[in-house]
PDB file of C-alpha atoms in Angstrom:
ATOM      1  CA  MET Z   1      59.783-105.838 208.223  1.00  0.00           C
ATOM      2  CA  THR Z   2      57.129-104.738 211.301  1.00  0.00           C
ATOM      3  CA  ALA Z   3      57.042-100.880 211.950  1.00  0.00           C
ATOM      4  CA  THR Z   4      54.697 -99.555 214.966  1.00  0.00           C
ATOM      5  CA  VAL Z   5      53.144 -95.820 214.645  1.00  0.00           C
ATOM      6  CA  SER Z   6      51.278 -93.634 217.383  1.00  0.00           C
ATOM      7  CA  PHE Z   7      48.766 -91.970 216.660  1.00  0.00           C
ATOM      8  CA  PRO Z   8      46.105 -89.494 218.474  1.00  0.00           C
ATOM      9  CA  ILE Z   9      42.093 -90.972 218.966  1.00  0.00           C
ATOM     10  CA  GLY Z  10      39.254 -89.925 220.664  1.00  0.00           C
ATOM     11  CA  SER Z  11      37.571 -91.550 223.726  1.00  0.00           C
ATOM     12  CA  PRO Z  12      34.940 -90.868 226.396  1.00  0.00           C
ATOM     13  CA  LEU Z  13      37.893 -89.462 228.409  1.00  0.00           C
ATOM     14  CA  GLY Z  14      39.003 -87.109 225.643  1.00  0.00           C
ATOM     15  CA  PRO Z  15      41.840 -87.512 223.404  1.00  0.00           C
ATOM     16  CA  ARG Z  16      44.323 -90.716 223.877  1.00  0.00           C
ATOM     17  CA  THR Z  17      47.099 -92.184 222.255  1.00  0.00           C
ATOM     18  CA  ALA Z  18      46.970 -95.247 220.255  1.00  0.00           C
ATOM     19  CA  ALA Z  19      49.828 -97.984 218.860  1.00  0.00           C
ATOM     20  CA  VAL Z  20      49.483 -99.789 215.974  1.00  0.00           C
ATOM     21  CA  THR Z  21      51.785-102.445 214.353  1.00  0.00           C
ATOM     22  CA  TYR Z  22      52.020-102.635 211.229  1.00  0.00           C
ATOM     23  CA  GLU Z  23      53.759-104.030 207.349  1.00  0.00           C
ATOM     24  CA  ARG Z  24      54.085-101.972 204.441  1.00  0.00           C
ATOM     25  CA  GLU Z  25      54.795-102.976 200.970  1.00  0.00           C
ATOM     26  CA  GLY Z  26      54.811-102.234 197.076  1.00  0.00           C
ATOM     27  CA  THR Z  27      53.783 -99.412 195.537  1.00  0.00           C
ATOM     28  CA  GLY Z  28      50.553 -98.079 193.864  1.00  0.00           C
ATOM     29  CA  GLU Z  29      46.911 -96.775 195.673  1.00  0.00           C
ATOM     30  CA  PRO Z  30      46.995 -97.851 199.285  1.00  0.00           C
ATOM     31  CA  LEU Z  31      45.354-101.207 200.481  1.00  0.00           C
ATOM     32  CA  LEU Z  32      44.793-101.751 204.122  1.00  0.00           C
ATOM     33  CA  LEU Z  33      44.286-105.195 204.937  1.00  0.00           C
ATOM     34  CA  LEU Z  34      42.552-106.172 208.567  1.00  0.00           C
ATOM     35  CA  HIS Z  35      42.663-109.607 210.322  1.00  0.00           C
ATOM     36  CA  GLY Z  36      39.821-111.335 211.940  1.00  0.00           C
ATOM     37  CA  ILE Z  37      39.489-111.490 215.753  1.00  0.00           C
ATOM     38  CA  GLY Z  38      41.883-113.578 217.501  1.00  0.00           C
ATOM     39  CA  HIS Z  39      44.474-113.103 214.757  1.00  0.00           C
ATOM     40  CA  HIS Z  40      47.467-110.975 213.430  1.00  0.00           C
ATOM     41  CA  LEU Z  41      48.802-109.630 210.420  1.00  0.00           C
ATOM     42  CA  GLN Z  42      50.755-112.431 209.339  1.00  0.00           C
ATOM     43  CA  ALA Z  43      47.203-114.047 208.149  1.00  0.00           C
ATOM     44  CA  TRP Z  44      47.881-111.706 205.420  1.00  0.00           C
ATOM     45  CA  HIS Z  45      50.991-113.192 203.838  1.00  0.00           C
ATOM     46  CA  PRO Z  46      49.949-115.603 201.646  1.00  0.00           C
ATOM     47  CA  VAL Z  47      48.215-112.444 199.549  1.00  0.00           C
ATOM     48  CA  SER Z  48      50.202-109.511 200.247  1.00  0.00           C
ATOM     49  CA  GLY Z  49      53.024-110.215 198.351  1.00  0.00           C
ATOM     50  CA  ILE Z  50      51.218-110.977 195.253  1.00  0.00           C
ATOM     51  CA  LEU Z  51      48.704-107.622 195.878  1.00  0.00           C
ATOM     52  CA  SER Z  52      52.269-105.723 196.792  1.00  0.00           C
ATOM     53  CA  ALA Z  53      53.123-105.955 192.975  1.00  0.00           C
ATOM     54  CA  GLU Z  54      49.584-103.444 192.349  1.00  0.00           C
ATOM     55  CA  PHE Z  55      49.139-101.509 195.598  1.00  0.00           C
ATOM     56  CA  ASP Z  56      50.517 -99.935 198.686  1.00  0.00           C
ATOM     57  CA  VAL Z  57      50.178-102.684 200.992  1.00  0.00           C
ATOM     58  CA  ILE Z  58      49.429-102.122 204.969  1.00  0.00           C
ATOM     59  CA  ALA Z  59      48.697-104.789 207.010  1.00  0.00           C
ATOM     60  CA  VAL Z  60      47.913-104.156 210.223  1.00  0.00           C
ATOM     61  CA  ASP Z  61      47.470-105.536 213.973  1.00  0.00           C
ATOM     62  CA  LEU Z  62      44.527-104.732 214.890  1.00  0.00           C
ATOM     63  CA  PRO Z  63      44.698-102.721 218.412  1.00  0.00           C
ATOM     64  CA  GLY Z  64      44.818-105.511 221.025  1.00  0.00           C
ATOM     65  CA  PHE Z  65      46.029-107.981 219.190  1.00  0.00           C
ATOM     66  CA  GLY Z  66      48.998-109.727 217.579  1.00  0.00           C
ATOM     67  CA  ALA Z  67      52.129-107.024 218.469  1.00  0.00           C
ATOM     68  CA  SER Z  68      49.916-103.513 218.996  1.00  0.00           C
ATOM     69  CA  GLU Z  69      48.972-102.668 222.410  1.00  0.00           C
ATOM     70  CA  PRO Z  70      45.699-102.727 223.609  1.00  0.00           C
ATOM     71  CA  LEU Z  71      43.255 -99.417 223.260  1.00  0.00           C
ATOM     72  CA  PRO Z  72      44.020 -96.812 226.050  1.00  0.00           C
ATOM     73  CA  PRO Z  73      41.863 -97.465 229.446  1.00  0.00           C
ATOM     74  CA  GLY Z  74      38.652 -95.724 228.523  1.00  0.00           C
ATOM     75  CA  VAL Z  75      38.635 -96.107 224.763  1.00  0.00           C
ATOM     76  CA  PRO Z  76      35.907 -98.930 224.039  1.00  0.00           C
ATOM     77  CA  TYR Z  77      36.386-101.696 221.602  1.00  0.00           C
ATOM     78  CA  ASP Z  78      32.919-100.918 219.474  1.00  0.00           C
ATOM     79  CA  LEU Z  79      32.801-100.993 215.987  1.00  0.00           C
ATOM     80  CA  ALA Z  80      32.355 -96.992 215.259  1.00  0.00           C
ATOM     81  CA  THR Z  81      35.152 -96.628 217.471  1.00  0.00           C
ATOM     82  CA  VAL Z  82      37.760 -98.695 216.099  1.00  0.00           C
ATOM     83  CA  ALA Z  83      36.713 -97.698 212.247  1.00  0.00           C
ATOM     84  CA  THR Z  84      37.531 -94.490 213.281  1.00  0.00           C
ATOM     85  CA  ALA Z  85      40.878 -95.339 215.036  1.00  0.00           C
ATOM     86  CA  LEU Z  86      41.843 -97.167 211.942  1.00  0.00           C
ATOM     87  CA  GLY Z  87      41.139 -94.018 209.628  1.00  0.00           C
ATOM     88  CA  ALA Z  88      43.300 -92.158 212.035  1.00  0.00           C
ATOM     89  CA  LEU Z  89      46.011 -94.959 211.668  1.00  0.00           C
ATOM     90  CA  CYS Z  90      45.728 -94.111 207.676  1.00  0.00           C
ATOM     91  CA  ALA Z  91      46.412 -90.373 208.443  1.00  0.00           C
ATOM     92  CA  ALA Z  92      49.255 -91.019 210.200  1.00  0.00           C
ATOM     93  CA  LEU Z  93      50.330 -93.138 207.135  1.00  0.00           C
ATOM     94  CA  GLY Z  94      49.724 -90.514 205.101  1.00  0.00           C
ATOM     95  CA  VAL Z  95      46.876 -92.277 203.680  1.00  0.00           C
ATOM     96  CA  GLU Z  96      43.807 -90.941 202.493  1.00  0.00           C
ATOM     97  CA  ARG Z  97      40.904 -93.299 201.801  1.00  0.00           C
ATOM     98  CA  PRO Z  98      42.524 -96.481 200.899  1.00  0.00           C
ATOM     99  CA  HIS Z  99      41.004 -99.468 199.780  1.00  0.00           C
ATOM    100  CA  VAL Z 100      40.230-101.846 202.256  1.00  0.00           C
ATOM    101  CA  ALA Z 101      39.888-105.383 202.803  1.00  0.00           C
ATOM    102  CA  GLY Z 102      39.222-107.773 205.701  1.00  0.00           C
ATOM    103  CA  ASN Z 103      38.118-111.102 207.133  1.00  0.00           C
ATOM    104  CA  SER Z 104      35.477-112.044 209.617  1.00  0.00           C
ATOM    105  CA  LEU Z 105      35.990-109.202 212.277  1.00  0.00           C
ATOM    106  CA  GLY Z 106      38.341-107.114 209.872  1.00  0.00           C
ATOM    107  CA  GLY Z 107      35.649-107.660 207.308  1.00  0.00           C
ATOM    108  CA  LEU Z 108      33.059-105.830 209.238  1.00  0.00           C
ATOM    109  CA  LEU Z 109      35.436-103.116 209.966  1.00  0.00           C
ATOM    110  CA  ALA Z 110      36.107-102.138 206.533  1.00  0.00           C
ATOM    111  CA  LEU Z 111      32.277-102.075 205.796  1.00  0.00           C
ATOM    112  CA  GLU Z 112      32.086 -99.748 208.746  1.00  0.00           C
ATOM    113  CA  MET Z 113      35.115 -97.785 207.301  1.00  0.00           C
ATOM    114  CA  GLY Z 114      33.029 -97.819 204.149  1.00  0.00           C
ATOM    115  CA  ARG Z 115      29.850 -96.288 205.861  1.00  0.00           C
ATOM    116  CA  LEU Z 116      32.034 -93.515 207.352  1.00  0.00           C
ATOM    117  CA  GLY Z 117      33.824 -92.395 203.918  1.00  0.00           C
ATOM    118  CA  LEU Z 118      37.221 -93.994 205.267  1.00  0.00           C
ATOM    119  CA  ALA Z 119      37.360 -96.352 202.244  1.00  0.00           C
ATOM    120  CA  ARG Z 120      37.269 -96.107 198.525  1.00  0.00           C
ATOM    121  CA  SER Z 121      36.376 -99.516 198.018  1.00  0.00           C
ATOM    122  CA  VAL Z 122      35.567-102.392 200.620  1.00  0.00           C
ATOM    123  CA  THR Z 123      36.418-106.476 199.791  1.00  0.00           C
ATOM    124  CA  ALA Z 124      35.070-108.542 203.221  1.00  0.00           C
ATOM    125  CA  LEU Z 125      35.816-111.952 203.453  1.00  0.00           C
ATOM    126  CA  SER Z 126      33.683-114.078 205.430  1.00  0.00           C
ATOM    127  CA  PRO Z 127      32.211-110.839 207.508  1.00  0.00           C
ATOM    128  CA  ALA Z 128      30.827-110.842 211.060  1.00  0.00           C
ATOM    129  CA  GLY Z 129      27.627-108.903 211.717  1.00  0.00           C
ATOM    130  CA  PHE Z 130      25.254-110.741 208.917  1.00  0.00           C
ATOM    131  CA  TRP Z 131      24.317-113.628 211.771  1.00  0.00           C
ATOM    132  CA  SER Z 132      20.945-114.661 213.237  1.00  0.00           C
ATOM    133  CA  ASP Z 133      21.018-115.086 216.940  1.00  0.00           C
ATOM    134  CA  ALA Z 134      21.558-118.659 216.997  1.00  0.00           C
ATOM    135  CA  GLU Z 135      24.740-118.206 214.421  1.00  0.00           C
ATOM    136  CA  ARG Z 136      26.066-115.403 216.629  1.00  0.00           C
ATOM    137  CA  LEU Z 137      25.961-117.723 219.730  1.00  0.00           C
ATOM    138  CA  TYR Z 138      27.483-120.579 217.894  1.00  0.00           C
ATOM    139  CA  ALA Z 139      30.524-118.611 216.425  1.00  0.00           C
ATOM    140  CA  PHE Z 140      31.179-116.761 220.238  1.00  0.00           C
ATOM    141  CA  SER Z 141      31.061-120.408 221.833  1.00  0.00           C
ATOM    142  CA  ALA Z 142      32.981-121.696 219.120  1.00  0.00           C
ATOM    143  CA  LEU Z 143      35.762-118.623 219.110  1.00  0.00           C
ATOM    144  CA  HIS Z 144      35.655-118.963 223.390  1.00  0.00           C
ATOM    145  CA  ALA Z 145      36.600-122.518 222.752  1.00  0.00           C
ATOM    146  CA  MET Z 146      39.245-121.980 220.487  1.00  0.00           C
ATOM    147  CA  ARG Z 147      40.798-119.302 223.016  1.00  0.00           C
ATOM    148  CA  ALA Z 148      40.738-121.656 225.785  1.00  0.00           C
ATOM    149  CA  GLY Z 149      42.504-124.622 223.790  1.00  0.00           C
ATOM    150  CA  ALA Z 150      45.224-121.890 223.194  1.00  0.00           C
ATOM    151  CA  ARG Z 151      46.002-120.548 226.359  1.00  0.00           C
ATOM    152  CA  SER Z 152      45.672-124.352 227.993  1.00  0.00           C
ATOM    153  CA  LEU Z 153      48.314-125.860 225.582  1.00  0.00           C
ATOM    154  CA  PRO Z 154      52.249-126.370 226.672  1.00  0.00           C
ATOM    155  CA  PRO Z 155      54.295-124.803 224.005  1.00  0.00           C
ATOM    156  CA  ALA Z 156      56.177-128.060 223.753  1.00  0.00           C
ATOM    157  CA  VAL Z 157      52.652-129.660 222.915  1.00  0.00           C
ATOM    158  CA  LEU Z 158      51.749-126.927 220.499  1.00  0.00           C
ATOM    159  CA  ASP Z 159      54.952-127.347 218.870  1.00  0.00           C
ATOM    160  CA  ARG Z 160      54.755-130.983 218.614  1.00  0.00           C
ATOM    161  CA  LEU Z 161      51.055-130.618 216.996  1.00  0.00           C
ATOM    162  CA  ALA Z 162      52.284-127.923 215.150  1.00  0.00           C
ATOM    163  CA  ARG Z 163      54.331-130.535 213.545  1.00  0.00           C
ATOM    164  CA  SER Z 164      52.252-133.005 211.879  1.00  0.00           C
ATOM    165  CA  ALA Z 165      49.166-132.235 209.548  1.00  0.00           C
ATOM    166  CA  PRO Z 166      46.539-133.617 211.739  1.00  0.00           C
ATOM    167  CA  GLY Z 167      47.634-131.711 214.463  1.00  0.00           C
ATOM    168  CA  ARG Z 168      47.513-128.630 212.345  1.00  0.00           C
ATOM    169  CA  ALA Z 169      43.977-129.500 211.390  1.00  0.00           C
ATOM    170  CA  ALA Z 170      43.256-130.138 214.974  1.00  0.00           C
ATOM    171  CA  LEU Z 171      44.240-126.652 215.620  1.00  0.00           C
ATOM    172  CA  THR Z 172      43.505-124.783 212.391  1.00  0.00           C
ATOM    173  CA  GLY Z 173      40.807-126.780 211.435  1.00  0.00           C
ATOM    174  CA  SER Z 174      37.930-124.792 212.320  1.00  0.00           C
ATOM    175  CA  ILE Z 175      38.949-121.558 210.133  1.00  0.00           C
ATOM    176  CA  TYR Z 176      41.264-123.085 207.293  1.00  0.00           C
ATOM    177  CA  ALA Z 177      39.766-125.334 204.936  1.00  0.00           C
ATOM    178  CA  ARG Z 178      43.288-126.659 204.165  1.00  0.00           C
ATOM    179  CA  PRO Z 179      44.881-126.451 207.640  1.00  0.00           C
ATOM    180  CA  GLY Z 180      47.700-128.931 206.251  1.00  0.00           C
ATOM    181  CA  ARG Z 181      49.293-126.612 204.016  1.00  0.00           C
ATOM    182  CA  ARG Z 182      49.876-123.840 206.589  1.00  0.00           C
ATOM    183  CA  ALA Z 183      53.201-124.075 207.534  1.00  0.00           C
ATOM    184  CA  PRO Z 184      54.447-125.302 211.144  1.00  0.00           C
ATOM    185  CA  GLU Z 185      55.905-122.111 212.610  1.00  0.00           C
ATOM    186  CA  ALA Z 186      52.538-119.848 211.321  1.00  0.00           C
ATOM    187  CA  VAL Z 187      49.991-122.099 213.270  1.00  0.00           C
ATOM    188  CA  VAL Z 188      52.688-121.579 216.540  1.00  0.00           C
ATOM    189  CA  ALA Z 189      52.633-118.180 215.666  1.00  0.00           C
ATOM    190  CA  GLU Z 190      48.657-117.583 215.528  1.00  0.00           C
ATOM    191  CA  THR Z 191      48.012-119.958 218.372  1.00  0.00           C
ATOM    192  CA  LEU Z 192      49.962-117.623 220.484  1.00  0.00           C
ATOM    193  CA  ALA Z 193      48.854-114.431 218.900  1.00  0.00           C
ATOM    194  CA  LEU Z 194      45.330-116.019 220.041  1.00  0.00           C
ATOM    195  CA  ARG Z 195      46.356-116.867 223.535  1.00  0.00           C
ATOM    196  CA  GLY Z 196      47.859-113.395 224.260  1.00  0.00           C
ATOM    197  CA  ALA Z 197      45.280-111.067 222.560  1.00  0.00           C
ATOM    198  CA  THR Z 198      44.256-108.442 224.867  1.00  0.00           C
ATOM    199  CA  GLY Z 199      41.461-107.261 222.595  1.00  0.00           C
ATOM    200  CA  PHE Z 200      39.588-110.572 222.557  1.00  0.00           C
ATOM    201  CA  GLY Z 201      37.195-110.340 225.474  1.00  0.00           C
ATOM    202  CA  PRO Z 202      36.655-106.709 224.887  1.00  0.00           C
ATOM    203  CA  THR Z 203      35.739-106.950 221.108  1.00  0.00           C
ATOM    204  CA  LEU Z 204      33.515-109.901 221.656  1.00  0.00           C
ATOM    205  CA  ALA Z 205      31.804-108.322 224.252  1.00  0.00           C
ATOM    206  CA  ALA Z 206      31.018-105.181 222.045  1.00  0.00           C
ATOM    207  CA  GLY Z 207      30.294-107.636 219.377  1.00  0.00           C
ATOM    208  CA  GLY Z 208      27.336-109.300 220.741  1.00  0.00           C
ATOM    209  CA  PRO Z 209      24.580-106.518 219.885  1.00  0.00           C
ATOM    210  CA  VAL Z 210      26.143-106.074 216.541  1.00  0.00           C
ATOM    211  CA  ARG Z 211      24.319-106.352 212.954  1.00  0.00           C
ATOM    212  CA  PHE Z 212      25.605-104.416 209.913  1.00  0.00           C
ATOM    213  CA  SER Z 213      22.669-102.778 208.576  1.00  0.00           C
ATOM    214  CA  HIS Z 214      23.464-100.094 206.072  1.00  0.00           C
ATOM    215  CA  ASP Z 215      23.843 -99.785 202.592  1.00  0.00           C
ATOM    216  CA  LEU Z 216      26.931 -98.308 200.952  1.00  0.00           C
ATOM    217  CA  PRO Z 217      25.861 -96.957 197.649  1.00  0.00           C
ATOM    218  CA  GLY Z 218      28.259 -95.526 195.369  1.00  0.00           C
ATOM    219  CA  MET Z 219      31.129 -97.454 196.646  1.00  0.00           C
ATOM    220  CA  PRO Z 220      32.524-100.680 194.900  1.00  0.00           C
ATOM    221  CA  VAL Z 221      32.009-103.512 197.374  1.00  0.00           C
ATOM    222  CA  THR Z 222      32.255-107.181 197.162  1.00  0.00           C
ATOM    223  CA  ILE Z 223      31.273-110.178 199.859  1.00  0.00           C
ATOM    224  CA  ALA Z 224      32.841-112.976 199.530  1.00  0.00           C
ATOM    225  CA  TRP Z 225      32.997-116.468 201.520  1.00  0.00           C
ATOM    226  CA  GLY Z 226      34.151-119.503 201.530  1.00  0.00           C
ATOM    227  CA  SER Z 227      32.323-122.542 200.607  1.00  0.00           C
ATOM    228  CA  ARG Z 228      33.384-124.279 203.538  1.00  0.00           C
ATOM    229  CA  ASP Z 229      33.625-121.658 205.814  1.00  0.00           C
ATOM    230  CA  ARG Z 230      32.591-123.492 209.466  1.00  0.00           C
ATOM    231  CA  LEU Z 231      32.600-120.422 211.606  1.00  0.00           C
ATOM    232  CA  LEU Z 232      30.528-117.858 209.998  1.00  0.00           C
ATOM    233  CA  PHE Z 233      28.178-120.020 207.903  1.00  0.00           C
ATOM    234  CA  PRO Z 234      27.933-119.345 204.232  1.00  0.00           C
ATOM    235  CA  ARG Z 235      24.393-118.568 204.331  1.00  0.00           C
ATOM    236  CA  GLN Z 236      25.257-115.330 205.959  1.00  0.00           C
ATOM    237  CA  GLY Z 237      26.364-114.349 202.411  1.00  0.00           C
ATOM    238  CA  PRO Z 238      23.066-113.972 200.600  1.00  0.00           C
ATOM    239  CA  ARG Z 239      21.751-111.614 203.820  1.00  0.00           C
ATOM    240  CA  ALA Z 240      25.042-109.259 203.230  1.00  0.00           C
ATOM    241  CA  LYS Z 241      23.666-109.080 199.782  1.00  0.00           C
ATOM    242  CA  ARG Z 242      20.305-107.801 200.539  1.00  0.00           C
ATOM    243  CA  THR Z 243      21.850-105.256 203.047  1.00  0.00           C
ATOM    244  CA  ILE Z 244      23.977-103.941 200.480  1.00  0.00           C
ATOM    245  CA  PRO Z 245      22.210-104.954 197.160  1.00  0.00           C
ATOM    246  CA  GLY Z 246      25.102-102.843 195.052  1.00  0.00           C
ATOM    247  CA  ALA Z 247      27.680-105.415 196.325  1.00  0.00           C
ATOM    248  CA  ARG Z 248      29.228-108.099 194.724  1.00  0.00           C
ATOM    249  CA  LEU Z 249      28.589-111.668 196.100  1.00  0.00           C
ATOM    250  CA  VAL Z 250      31.323-114.235 195.236  1.00  0.00           C
ATOM    251  CA  ARG Z 251      31.639-117.816 196.418  1.00  0.00           C
ATOM    252  CA  LEU Z 252      35.279-118.765 197.428  1.00  0.00           C
ATOM    253  CA  PRO Z 253      35.203-122.767 196.210  1.00  0.00           C
ATOM    254  CA  GLY Z 254      37.045-124.992 198.489  1.00  0.00           C
ATOM    255  CA  CYS Z 255      38.139-122.207 201.109  1.00  0.00           C
ATOM    256  CA  GLY Z 256      37.144-122.015 204.807  1.00  0.00           C
ATOM    257  CA  HIS Z 257      36.631-118.745 207.196  1.00  0.00           C
ATOM    258  CA  VAL Z 258      40.357-117.672 207.014  1.00  0.00           C
ATOM    259  CA  PRO Z 259      40.331-117.861 203.155  1.00  0.00           C
ATOM    260  CA  MET Z 260      43.805-116.204 201.984  1.00  0.00           C
ATOM    261  CA  ASN Z 261      45.670-119.650 203.313  1.00  0.00           C
ATOM    262  CA  ASP Z 262      43.162-121.608 201.558  1.00  0.00           C
ATOM    263  CA  ASP Z 263      43.369-120.201 197.935  1.00  0.00           C
ATOM    264  CA  PRO Z 264      45.794-117.214 197.889  1.00  0.00           C
ATOM    265  CA  ALA Z 265      45.446-116.469 193.896  1.00  0.00           C
ATOM    266  CA  LEU Z 266      41.712-116.571 194.228  1.00  0.00           C
ATOM    267  CA  VAL Z 267      41.552-114.129 197.142  1.00  0.00           C
ATOM    268  CA  ALA Z 268      44.634-111.725 195.508  1.00  0.00           C
ATOM    269  CA  ARG Z 269      42.297-111.721 192.480  1.00  0.00           C
ATOM    270  CA  VAL Z 270      39.010-110.647 194.686  1.00  0.00           C
ATOM    271  CA  ILE Z 271      40.825-107.975 196.161  1.00  0.00           C
ATOM    272  CA  GLY Z 272      42.149-106.490 193.470  1.00  0.00           C
ATOM    273  CA  ASP Z 273      39.273-106.424 191.201  1.00  0.00           C
ATOM    274  CA  THR Z 274      37.079-104.585 193.560  1.00  0.00           C
ATOM    275  CA  ALA Z 275      40.067-102.195 194.324  1.00  0.00           C
ATOM    276  CA  HIS Z 276      40.558-101.245 190.459  1.00  0.00           C
ATOM    277  CA  ALA Z 277      36.508-100.910 190.548  1.00  0.00           C
ATOM    278  CA  GLY Z 278      37.461 -98.668 193.019  1.00  0.00           C
ATOM    279  CA  THR Z 279      39.653 -96.953 191.007  1.00  0.00           C
ATOM    280  CA  GLU Z 280      37.891 -96.194 188.209  1.00  0.00           C
ATOM    281  CA  HIS Z 281      34.786 -95.057 189.928  1.00  0.00           C
ATOM    282  CA  GLY Z 282      37.047 -92.430 191.879  1.00  0.00           C
ATOM    283  CA  THR Z 283      38.637 -91.479 188.451  1.00  0.00           C
ATOM    284  CA  ALA Z 284      35.009 -91.076 187.226  1.00  0.00           C
ATOM    285  CA  SER Z 285      33.812 -88.544 190.316  1.00  0.00           C
ATOM    286  CA  GLY Z 286      37.640 -86.588 190.176  1.00  0.00           C
ATOM    287  CA  ASP Z 287      38.197 -87.784 194.054  1.00  0.00           C
ATOM    288  CA  GLY Z 288      42.016 -89.398 193.877  1.00  0.00           C
ATOM    289  CA  ALA Z 289      43.199 -90.723 196.986  1.00  0.00           C
ATOM    290  CA  ARG Z 290      46.440 -89.625 198.266  1.00  0.00           C
ATOM    291  CA  ILE Z 291      49.531 -91.551 198.787  1.00  0.00           C
ATOM    292  CA  GLY Z 292      52.007 -91.335 201.541  1.00  0.00           C
ATOM    293  CA  ALA Z 293      55.736 -91.212 201.316  1.00  0.00           C
TER     294      ALA Z 293
END
């Protein structure tokens, strides 16, 4: 069951109000899940049920994606602004410094939340921001092509393609290593989410110059990369490790760019292991996370 929460955020024009759609399930320490560009919170459904057995799982539609409203006029979609807004979202939900896991854009946002002191631990699955210029150009071109395809498909054609394994591969093979495993209705829903994402263009425009170059000392960080990622190539993982020397670098065998559907059990285990390390670190430091009602 989704819900919507409104909360104040800063902007160059003064305070504004943002509204974000989210799902919340489970009990335990809070775990915030962030999807990639053009996707929606349903990308986490293969793993959120597993994780909710141990954690208070909060999966969100990022501003301008899924069912969430776009950011208010005058509020940029740059990395620091959106990460700070996610911190304000957590405060509105009664959560302080959650564990944060993100995929692609969400992975980059998770790392930025860690840099800003808004996260207890960070798991970044194929995070953006560790690309070369050529790799960024390739990824952005591929994303633009996916968006154009999603916007051009008549509904009847989309439904027909989603009902066959080859059709699902044509629609989502760039992000899943095993697109045939994706349910037809999920493929339709995520294609429509990509089509309607008002934050897509502003986010790509803001992301052009982004390179994540900060270490996150004293915080459990895992960088995990699918071995069959066709959008952000696995060779970017060692670059992330060099940037964050204390991070754990994990290979996800047989997984694509969005690994949650390709191997839910493995992804849930990687996230859980990182969060447990964050819990141990917090206990040792005496800095406990508060869990909202």
